Structure formats: C-alpha cells, structure tokens
PDB file of C-alpha atoms in Angstrom:
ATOM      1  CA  UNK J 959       4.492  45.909 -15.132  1.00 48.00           C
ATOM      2  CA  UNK J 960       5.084  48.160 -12.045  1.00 45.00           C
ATOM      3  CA  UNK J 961       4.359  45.809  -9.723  1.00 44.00           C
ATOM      4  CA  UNK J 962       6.829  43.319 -11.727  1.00 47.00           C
ATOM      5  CA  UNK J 963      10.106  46.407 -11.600  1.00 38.00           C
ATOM      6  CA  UNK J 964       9.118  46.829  -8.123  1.00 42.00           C
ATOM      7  CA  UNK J 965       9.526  42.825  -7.328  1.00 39.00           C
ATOM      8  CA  UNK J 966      12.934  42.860  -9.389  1.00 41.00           C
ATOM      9  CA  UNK J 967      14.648  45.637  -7.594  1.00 39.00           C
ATOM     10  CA  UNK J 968      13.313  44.501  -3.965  1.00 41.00           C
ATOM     11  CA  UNK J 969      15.367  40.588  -5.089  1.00 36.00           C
ATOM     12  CA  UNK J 970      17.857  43.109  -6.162  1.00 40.00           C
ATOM     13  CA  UNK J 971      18.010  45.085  -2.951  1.00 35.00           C
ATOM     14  CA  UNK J 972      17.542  42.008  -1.199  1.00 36.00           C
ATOM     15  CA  UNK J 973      20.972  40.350  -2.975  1.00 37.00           C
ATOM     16  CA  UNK J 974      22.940  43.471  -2.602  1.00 35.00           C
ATOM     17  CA  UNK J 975      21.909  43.434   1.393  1.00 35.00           C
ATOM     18  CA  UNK J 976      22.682  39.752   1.510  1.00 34.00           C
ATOM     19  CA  UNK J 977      26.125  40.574  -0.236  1.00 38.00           C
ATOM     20  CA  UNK J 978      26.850  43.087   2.468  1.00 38.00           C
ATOM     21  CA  UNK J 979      26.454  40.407   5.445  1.00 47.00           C
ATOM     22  CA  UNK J 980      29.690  38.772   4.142  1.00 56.00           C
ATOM     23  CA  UNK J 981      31.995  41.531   4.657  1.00 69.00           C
ATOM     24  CA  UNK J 982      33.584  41.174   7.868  1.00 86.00           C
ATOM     25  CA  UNK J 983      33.795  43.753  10.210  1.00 90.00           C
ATOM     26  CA  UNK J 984      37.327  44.642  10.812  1.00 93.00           C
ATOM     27  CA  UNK J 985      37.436  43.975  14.516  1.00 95.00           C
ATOM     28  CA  UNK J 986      36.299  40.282  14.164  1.00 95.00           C
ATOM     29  CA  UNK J 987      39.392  39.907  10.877  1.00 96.00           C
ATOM     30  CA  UNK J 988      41.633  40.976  14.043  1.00 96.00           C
ATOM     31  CA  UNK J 989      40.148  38.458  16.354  1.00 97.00           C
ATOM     32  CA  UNK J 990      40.563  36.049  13.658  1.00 97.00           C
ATOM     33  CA  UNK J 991      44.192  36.900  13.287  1.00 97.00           C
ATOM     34  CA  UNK J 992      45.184  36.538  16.492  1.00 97.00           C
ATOM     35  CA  UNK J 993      43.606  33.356  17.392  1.00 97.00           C
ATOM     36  CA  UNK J 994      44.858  31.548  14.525  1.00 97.00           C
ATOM     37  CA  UNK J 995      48.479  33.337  15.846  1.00 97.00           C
ATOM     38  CA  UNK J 996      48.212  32.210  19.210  1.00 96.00           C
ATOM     39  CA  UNK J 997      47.116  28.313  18.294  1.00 96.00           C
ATOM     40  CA  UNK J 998      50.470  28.601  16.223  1.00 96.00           C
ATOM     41  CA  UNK J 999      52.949  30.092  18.641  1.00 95.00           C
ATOM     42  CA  UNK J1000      51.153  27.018  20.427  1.00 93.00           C
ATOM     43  CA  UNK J1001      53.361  24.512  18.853  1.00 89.00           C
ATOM     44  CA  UNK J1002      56.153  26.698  16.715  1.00 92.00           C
ATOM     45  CA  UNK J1003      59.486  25.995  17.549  1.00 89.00           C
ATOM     46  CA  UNK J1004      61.046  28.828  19.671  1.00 89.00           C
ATOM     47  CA  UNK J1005      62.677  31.948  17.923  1.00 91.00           C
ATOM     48  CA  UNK J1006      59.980  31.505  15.292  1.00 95.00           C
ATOM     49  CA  UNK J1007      57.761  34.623  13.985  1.00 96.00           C
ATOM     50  CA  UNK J1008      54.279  33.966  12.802  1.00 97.00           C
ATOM     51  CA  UNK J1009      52.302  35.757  10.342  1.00 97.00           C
ATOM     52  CA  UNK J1010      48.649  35.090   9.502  1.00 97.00           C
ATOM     53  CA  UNK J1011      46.550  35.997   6.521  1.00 97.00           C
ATOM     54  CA  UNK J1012      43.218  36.282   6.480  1.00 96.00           C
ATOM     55  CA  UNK J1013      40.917  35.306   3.490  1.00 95.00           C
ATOM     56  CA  UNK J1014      37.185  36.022   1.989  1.00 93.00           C
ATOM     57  CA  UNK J1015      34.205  34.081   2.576  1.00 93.00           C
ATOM     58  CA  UNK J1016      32.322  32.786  -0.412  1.00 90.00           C
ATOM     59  CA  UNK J1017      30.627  35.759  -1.672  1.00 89.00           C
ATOM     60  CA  UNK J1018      27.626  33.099  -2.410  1.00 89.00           C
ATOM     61  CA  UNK J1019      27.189  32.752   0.936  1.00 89.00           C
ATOM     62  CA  UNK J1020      23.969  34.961   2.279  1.00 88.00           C
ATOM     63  CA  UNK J1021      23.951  35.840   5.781  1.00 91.00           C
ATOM     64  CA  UNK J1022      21.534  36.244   8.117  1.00 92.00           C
ATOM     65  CA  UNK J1023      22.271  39.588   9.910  1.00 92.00           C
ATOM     66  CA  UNK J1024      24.604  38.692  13.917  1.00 93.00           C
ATOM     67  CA  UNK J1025      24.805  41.252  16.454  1.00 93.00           C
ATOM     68  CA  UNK J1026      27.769  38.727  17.854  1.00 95.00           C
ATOM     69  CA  UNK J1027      30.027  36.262  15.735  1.00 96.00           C
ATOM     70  CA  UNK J1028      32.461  34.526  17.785  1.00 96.00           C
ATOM     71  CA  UNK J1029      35.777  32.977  16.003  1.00 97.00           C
ATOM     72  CA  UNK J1030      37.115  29.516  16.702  1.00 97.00           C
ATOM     73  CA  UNK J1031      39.841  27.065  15.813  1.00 96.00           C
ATOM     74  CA  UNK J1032      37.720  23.936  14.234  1.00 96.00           C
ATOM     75  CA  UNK J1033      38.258  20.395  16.209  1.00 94.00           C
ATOM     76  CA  UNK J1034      41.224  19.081  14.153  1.00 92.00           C
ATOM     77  CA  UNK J1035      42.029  21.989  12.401  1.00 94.00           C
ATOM     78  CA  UNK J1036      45.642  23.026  12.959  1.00 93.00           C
ATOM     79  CA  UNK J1037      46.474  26.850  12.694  1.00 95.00           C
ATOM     80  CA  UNK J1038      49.332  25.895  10.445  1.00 96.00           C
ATOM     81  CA  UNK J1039      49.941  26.292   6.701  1.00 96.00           C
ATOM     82  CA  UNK J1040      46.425  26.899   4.695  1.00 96.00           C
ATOM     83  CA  UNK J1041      43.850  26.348   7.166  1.00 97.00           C
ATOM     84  CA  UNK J1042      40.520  27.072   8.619  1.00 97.00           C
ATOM     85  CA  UNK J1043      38.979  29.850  11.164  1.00 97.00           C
ATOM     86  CA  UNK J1044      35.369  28.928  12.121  1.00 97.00           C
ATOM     87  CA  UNK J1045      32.743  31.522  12.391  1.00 97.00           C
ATOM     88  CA  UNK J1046      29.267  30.937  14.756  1.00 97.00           C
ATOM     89  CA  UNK J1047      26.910  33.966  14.973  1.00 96.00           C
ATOM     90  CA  UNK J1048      25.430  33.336  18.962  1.00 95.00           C
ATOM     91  CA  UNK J1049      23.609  36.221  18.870  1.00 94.00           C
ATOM     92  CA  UNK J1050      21.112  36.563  16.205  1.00 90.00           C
ATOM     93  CA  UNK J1051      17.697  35.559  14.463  1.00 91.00           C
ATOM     94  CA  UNK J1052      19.320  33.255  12.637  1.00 93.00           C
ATOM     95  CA  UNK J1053      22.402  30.951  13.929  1.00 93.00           C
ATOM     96  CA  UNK J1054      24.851  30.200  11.048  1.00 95.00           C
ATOM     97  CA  UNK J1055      28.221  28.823  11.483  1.00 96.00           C
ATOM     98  CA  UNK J1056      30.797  29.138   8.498  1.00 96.00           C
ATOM     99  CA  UNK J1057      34.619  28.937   7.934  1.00 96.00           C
ATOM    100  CA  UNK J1058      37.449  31.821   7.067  1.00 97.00           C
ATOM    101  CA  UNK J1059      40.279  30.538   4.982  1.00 97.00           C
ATOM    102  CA  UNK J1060      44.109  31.415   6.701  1.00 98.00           C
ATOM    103  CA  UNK J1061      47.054  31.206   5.550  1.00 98.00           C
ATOM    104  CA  UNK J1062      49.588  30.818   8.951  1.00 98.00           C
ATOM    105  CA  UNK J1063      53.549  30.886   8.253  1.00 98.00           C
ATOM    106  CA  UNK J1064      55.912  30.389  10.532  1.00 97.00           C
ATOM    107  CA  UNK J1065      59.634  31.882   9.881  1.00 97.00           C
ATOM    108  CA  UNK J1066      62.251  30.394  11.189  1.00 96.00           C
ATOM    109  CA  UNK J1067      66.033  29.898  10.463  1.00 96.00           C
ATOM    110  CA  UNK J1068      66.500  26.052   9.307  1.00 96.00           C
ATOM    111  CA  UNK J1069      68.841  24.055   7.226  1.00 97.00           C
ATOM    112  CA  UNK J1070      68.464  24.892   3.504  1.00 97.00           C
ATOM    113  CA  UNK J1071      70.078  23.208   0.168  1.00 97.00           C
ATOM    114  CA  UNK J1072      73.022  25.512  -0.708  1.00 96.00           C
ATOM    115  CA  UNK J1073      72.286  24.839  -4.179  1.00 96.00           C
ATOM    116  CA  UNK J1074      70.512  21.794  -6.267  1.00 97.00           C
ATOM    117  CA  UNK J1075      71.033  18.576  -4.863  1.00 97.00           C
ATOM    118  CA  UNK J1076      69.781  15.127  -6.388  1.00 96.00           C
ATOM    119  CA  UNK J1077      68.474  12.328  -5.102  1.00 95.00           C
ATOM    120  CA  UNK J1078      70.855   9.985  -3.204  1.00 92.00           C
ATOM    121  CA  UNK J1079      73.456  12.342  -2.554  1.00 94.00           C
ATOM    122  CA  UNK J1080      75.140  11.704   0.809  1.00 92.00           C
ATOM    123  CA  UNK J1081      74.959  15.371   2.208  1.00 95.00           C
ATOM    124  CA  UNK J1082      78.173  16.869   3.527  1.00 96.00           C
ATOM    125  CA  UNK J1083      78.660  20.659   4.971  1.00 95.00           C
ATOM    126  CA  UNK J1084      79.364  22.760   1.781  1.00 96.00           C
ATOM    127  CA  UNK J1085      76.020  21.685   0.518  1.00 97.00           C
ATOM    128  CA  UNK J1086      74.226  22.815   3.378  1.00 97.00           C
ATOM    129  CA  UNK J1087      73.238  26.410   4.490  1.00 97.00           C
ATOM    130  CA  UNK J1088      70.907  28.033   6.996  1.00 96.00           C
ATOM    131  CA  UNK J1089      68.163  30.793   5.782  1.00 97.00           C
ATOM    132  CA  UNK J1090      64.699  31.983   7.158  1.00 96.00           C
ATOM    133  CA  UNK J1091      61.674  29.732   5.924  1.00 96.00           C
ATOM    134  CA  UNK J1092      58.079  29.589   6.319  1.00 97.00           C
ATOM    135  CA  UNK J1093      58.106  25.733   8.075  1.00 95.00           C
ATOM    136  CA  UNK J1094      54.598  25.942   7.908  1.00 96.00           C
ATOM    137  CA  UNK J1095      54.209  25.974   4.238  1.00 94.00           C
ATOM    138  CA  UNK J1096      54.770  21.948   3.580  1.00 93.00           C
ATOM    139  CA  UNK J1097      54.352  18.930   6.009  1.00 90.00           C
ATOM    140  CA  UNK J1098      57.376  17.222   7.763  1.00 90.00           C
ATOM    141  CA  UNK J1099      59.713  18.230  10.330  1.00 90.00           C
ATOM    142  CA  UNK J1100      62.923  20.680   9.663  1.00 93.00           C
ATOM    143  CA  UNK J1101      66.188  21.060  10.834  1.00 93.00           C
ATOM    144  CA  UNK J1102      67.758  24.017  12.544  1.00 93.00           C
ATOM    145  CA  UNK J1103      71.728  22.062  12.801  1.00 94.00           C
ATOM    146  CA  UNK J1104      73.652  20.960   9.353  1.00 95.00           C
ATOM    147  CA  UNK J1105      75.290  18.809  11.607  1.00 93.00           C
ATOM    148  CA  UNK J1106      72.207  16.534  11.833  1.00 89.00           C
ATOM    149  CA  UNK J1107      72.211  16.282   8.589  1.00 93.00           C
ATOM    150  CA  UNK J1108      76.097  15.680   7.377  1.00 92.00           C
ATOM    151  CA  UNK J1109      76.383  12.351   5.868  1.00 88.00           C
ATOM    152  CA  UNK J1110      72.553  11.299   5.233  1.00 91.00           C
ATOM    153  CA  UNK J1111      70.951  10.708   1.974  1.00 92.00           C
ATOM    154  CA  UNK J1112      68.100  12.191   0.241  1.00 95.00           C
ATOM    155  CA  UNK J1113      65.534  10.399  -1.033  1.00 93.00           C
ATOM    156  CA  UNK J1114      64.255  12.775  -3.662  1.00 95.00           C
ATOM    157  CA  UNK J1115      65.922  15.698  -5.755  1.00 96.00           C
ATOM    158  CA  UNK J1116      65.790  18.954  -3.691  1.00 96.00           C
ATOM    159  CA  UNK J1117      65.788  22.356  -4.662  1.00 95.00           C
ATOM    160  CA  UNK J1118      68.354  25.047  -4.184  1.00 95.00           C
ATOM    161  CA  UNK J1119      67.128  27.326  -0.814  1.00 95.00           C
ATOM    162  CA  UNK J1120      64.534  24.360   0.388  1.00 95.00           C
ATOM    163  CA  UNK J1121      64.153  23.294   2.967  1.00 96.00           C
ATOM    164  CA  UNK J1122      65.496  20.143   3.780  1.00 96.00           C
ATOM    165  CA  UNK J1123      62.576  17.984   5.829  1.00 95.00           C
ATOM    166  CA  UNK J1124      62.297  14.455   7.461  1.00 90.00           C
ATOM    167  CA  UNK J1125      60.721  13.244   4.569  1.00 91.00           C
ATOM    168  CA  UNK J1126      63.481  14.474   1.823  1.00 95.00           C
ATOM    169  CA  UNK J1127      65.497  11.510   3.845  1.00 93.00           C
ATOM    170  CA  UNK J1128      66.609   8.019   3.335  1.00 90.00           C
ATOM    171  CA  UNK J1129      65.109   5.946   6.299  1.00 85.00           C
ATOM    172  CA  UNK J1130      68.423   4.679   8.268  1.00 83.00           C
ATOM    173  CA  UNK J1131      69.381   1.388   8.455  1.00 86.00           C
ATOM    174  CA  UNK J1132      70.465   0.798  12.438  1.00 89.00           C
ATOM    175  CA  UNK J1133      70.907  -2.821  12.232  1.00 94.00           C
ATOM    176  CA  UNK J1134      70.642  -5.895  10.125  1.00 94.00           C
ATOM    177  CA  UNK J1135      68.714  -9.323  11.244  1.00 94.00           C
ATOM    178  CA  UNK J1136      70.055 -11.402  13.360  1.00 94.00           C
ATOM    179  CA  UNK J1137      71.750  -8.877  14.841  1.00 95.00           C
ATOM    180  CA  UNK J1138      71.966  -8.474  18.808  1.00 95.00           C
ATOM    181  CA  UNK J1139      69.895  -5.075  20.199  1.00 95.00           C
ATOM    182  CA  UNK J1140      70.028  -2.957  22.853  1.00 95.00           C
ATOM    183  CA  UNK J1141      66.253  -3.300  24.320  1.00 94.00           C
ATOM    184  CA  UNK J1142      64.782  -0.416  26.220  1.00 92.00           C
ATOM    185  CA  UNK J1143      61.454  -0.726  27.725  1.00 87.00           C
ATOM    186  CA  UNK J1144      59.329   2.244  28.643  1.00 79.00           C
ATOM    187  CA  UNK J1145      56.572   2.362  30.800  1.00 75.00           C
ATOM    188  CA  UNK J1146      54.951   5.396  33.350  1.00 72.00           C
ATOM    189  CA  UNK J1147      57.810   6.458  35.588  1.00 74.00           C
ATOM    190  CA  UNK J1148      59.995   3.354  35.012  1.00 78.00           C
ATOM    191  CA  UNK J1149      62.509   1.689  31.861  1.00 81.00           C
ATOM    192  CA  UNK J1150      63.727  -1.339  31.947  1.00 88.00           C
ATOM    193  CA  UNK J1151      66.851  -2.010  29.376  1.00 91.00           C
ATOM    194  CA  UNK J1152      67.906  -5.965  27.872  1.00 92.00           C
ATOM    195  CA  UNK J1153      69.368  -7.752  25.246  1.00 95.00           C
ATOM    196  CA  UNK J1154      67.198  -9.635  21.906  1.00 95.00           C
ATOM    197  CA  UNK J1155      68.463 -10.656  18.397  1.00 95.00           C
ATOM    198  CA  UNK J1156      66.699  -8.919  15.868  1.00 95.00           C
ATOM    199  CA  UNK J1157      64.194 -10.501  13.895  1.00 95.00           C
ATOM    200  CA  UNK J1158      64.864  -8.220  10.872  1.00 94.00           C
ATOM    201  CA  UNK J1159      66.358  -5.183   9.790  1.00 94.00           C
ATOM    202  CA  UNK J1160      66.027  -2.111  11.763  1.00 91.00           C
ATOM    203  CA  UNK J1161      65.181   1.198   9.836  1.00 88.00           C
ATOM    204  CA  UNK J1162      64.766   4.281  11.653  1.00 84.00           C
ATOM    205  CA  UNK J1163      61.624   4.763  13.390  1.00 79.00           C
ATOM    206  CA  UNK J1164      60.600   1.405  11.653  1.00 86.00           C
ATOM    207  CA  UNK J1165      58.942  -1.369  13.858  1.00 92.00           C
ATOM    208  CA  UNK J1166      60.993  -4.250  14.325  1.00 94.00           C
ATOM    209  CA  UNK J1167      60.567  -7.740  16.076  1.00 94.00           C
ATOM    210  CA  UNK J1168      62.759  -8.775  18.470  1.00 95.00           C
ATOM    211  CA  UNK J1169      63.494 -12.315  19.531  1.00 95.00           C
ATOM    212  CA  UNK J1170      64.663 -12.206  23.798  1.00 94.00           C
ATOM    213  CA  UNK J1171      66.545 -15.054  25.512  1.00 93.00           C
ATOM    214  CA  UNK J1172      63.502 -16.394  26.572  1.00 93.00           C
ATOM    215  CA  UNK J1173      61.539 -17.067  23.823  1.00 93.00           C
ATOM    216  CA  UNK J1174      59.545 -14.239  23.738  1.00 93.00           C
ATOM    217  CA  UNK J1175      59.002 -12.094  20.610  1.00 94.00           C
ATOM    218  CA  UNK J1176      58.209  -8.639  20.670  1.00 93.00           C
ATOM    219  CA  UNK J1177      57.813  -5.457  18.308  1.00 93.00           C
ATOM    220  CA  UNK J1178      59.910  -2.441  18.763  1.00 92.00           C
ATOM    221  CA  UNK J1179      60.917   1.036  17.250  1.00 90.00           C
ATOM    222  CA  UNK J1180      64.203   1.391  15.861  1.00 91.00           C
ATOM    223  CA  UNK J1181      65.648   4.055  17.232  1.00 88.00           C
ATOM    224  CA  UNK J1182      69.557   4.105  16.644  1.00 88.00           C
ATOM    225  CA  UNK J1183      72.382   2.025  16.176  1.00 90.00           C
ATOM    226  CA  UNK J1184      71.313  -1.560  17.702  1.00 93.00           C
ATOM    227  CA  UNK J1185      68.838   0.172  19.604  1.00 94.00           C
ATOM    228  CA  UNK J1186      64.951  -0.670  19.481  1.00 94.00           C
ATOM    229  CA  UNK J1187      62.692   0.714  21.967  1.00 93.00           C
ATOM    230  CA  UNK J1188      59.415  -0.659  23.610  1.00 88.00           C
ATOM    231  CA  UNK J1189      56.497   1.408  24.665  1.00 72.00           C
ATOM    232  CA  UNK J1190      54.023  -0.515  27.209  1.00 67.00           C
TER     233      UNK J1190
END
C-alpha cells in the first residue's frame, strides 16, 4: 500500500512538473511578440499600427525541460490575422519543436460602409466613410480612397462600419468580344504595346484571349477599359 501512495504521488509530481514546462517564460512571450510584429510591419501598408497577442500552448503538451527555446515564423505561415509562432528548444536533453497561437491586427484607416448596404448597390460617396480597422482580421485587399470605390457594385450585402474589400466587389466588365484591345506586353526591362480583337469578354483581372492581326492567339489579363496585358 505504501509503496502504491508513493508511486501515485511521484505520477502526480511528475504531471504537475510536466504542467510547469508549458508556461512560458516571459522573456521568450516578448520575443514571440515582436517577431510576429516585425514579419507584419513586413508587409502592412504604411501608417498602419500592429498589435500582437500571444496565446497558450496545449496544456496536454509535456515538455521536456530547454535551457534555450528559440521562436520562429513557420515556412508559409504569415504573421497576419490568427496565426502561428513556432517554438524549437536547441538546447536541451530533449529537442521538441511546437507552435504558439497569435493573433496579429493591423489598424489602419480604410474605407468603411456608412451604414448597411445590400448587394448590388452601385456605391456612391454618402455611403462611404473612412474609420480605423484591423485589415488583418479577414482575407482580401482594402481601400484607403472612397473615390476608388464611387460607382462599383457589391457583390454581397455588407455591414454598417465594414470594411469594404476586393472581394465584396462585382468583377468589372472592361470590354465585350469582339471588341478591339489595347495589348501590352511585359517582359524583363522591356514592353511592347499592339492591337488584337478580343476573343471574349474582359472582366477585371480575368484572363482573356486575344486574337492579333496575324493570326496568333494569345491569353491576357484584363486590366482596364480595352486593355489586356501579357506577362512573358
């Protein structure tokens, strides 16, 4: 019977120890923090301020002890929105490598919906306003101008103080087929512009075929009005 009390509280001292080993030490939450800030201020648009919250490791997890633990930004993990912090103990009996949950926003002031809008309204300037937004909180690009805006149509209801994003847009329609194009060909340190009839319509940032005067057919971006442009 002793020898069974003493086995239960040694697992038990064992599990609290364990336990222990996933409490970060302050100093590495700061590391943390300011990696994942720097990686963001990486690609946030300027004027922007980011602030990053840390999270908890699984408290299942059971450590081995590290005398060094060394923070880094996974291979395609962006420090944007809810993300990822890796951890790697290089100095210890045991190497372990594990991952922090973030959460990075980035403030900025964009273009917001001055009040409920539905879908296929064509935006004009009184339904427009600009207010300070986490960006980083959903995918797709925002706008920092109304002006951009003025005149295109959503594609889904949005709510009052969102965002407005790329996505929340109708696609463009820049030309129909059969219409002539402006042709701009881009290449390393050289364009070269021409003329083709389209091939079909062209929606904004859509690929589109284009017939030239030759014969030759080729695929394009649309990229404004009777404009397509080639990458080679």
């Amino acid at each position: 019977m002793l020898c069974r009390i003493a086995l239960l509280l040694c697992l038990s001292l064992t599990g609290v120890y364990a336990r222990a080993q996933t409490a970060l030490d302050p100093a590495l939450i700061e590391r943390v923090r300011q990696l994942a800030e720097t990686a963001a201020r990486a690609t946030a648009p300027p004027g922007t301020r980011v602030v990053v919250e840390t999270g908890a490791l699984d408290p299942r997890l059971r450590l081995a002890p590290c005398r060094q633990v060394q923070p880094y930004l996974p291979p395609g993990m962006r420090a944007w929105g809810r993300s990822r912090i890796g951890l790697r103990c290089v100095d210890g009996s045991v190497r372990w490598n594990v991952t922090l949950p973030v959460r990075v926003a980035v403030i900025g002031q964009v273009v917001v919906a001055a009040g409920p809008l539905p879908a296929g309204v064509n935006l004009s300037q009184e339904q427009l306003a600009l207010a300070d937004t986490d960006i980083a909180a959903e995918a797709g690009a925002v706008f920092t101008d109304p002006a951009q805006l003025i005149g295109r149509s959503l594609a889904r209801p949005v709510g009052a103080a969102e965002a407005l994003r790329a996505p929340d847009l109708k696609s463009r329609q820049w030309f129909a087929a059969g219409e002539t194009v402006q042709v701009r060909a881009v290449g390393a340190g050289f364009a070269v512009s021409s003329v083709a009839q389209a091939l079909g319509p062209g929606f904004e940032g859509q690929l589109v075929r284009v017939r030239f005067d030759s014969g030759r057919v080729a695929s394009g971006r649309a990229v404004g009005e009777r404009q397509v442009e080639l990458l080679l």
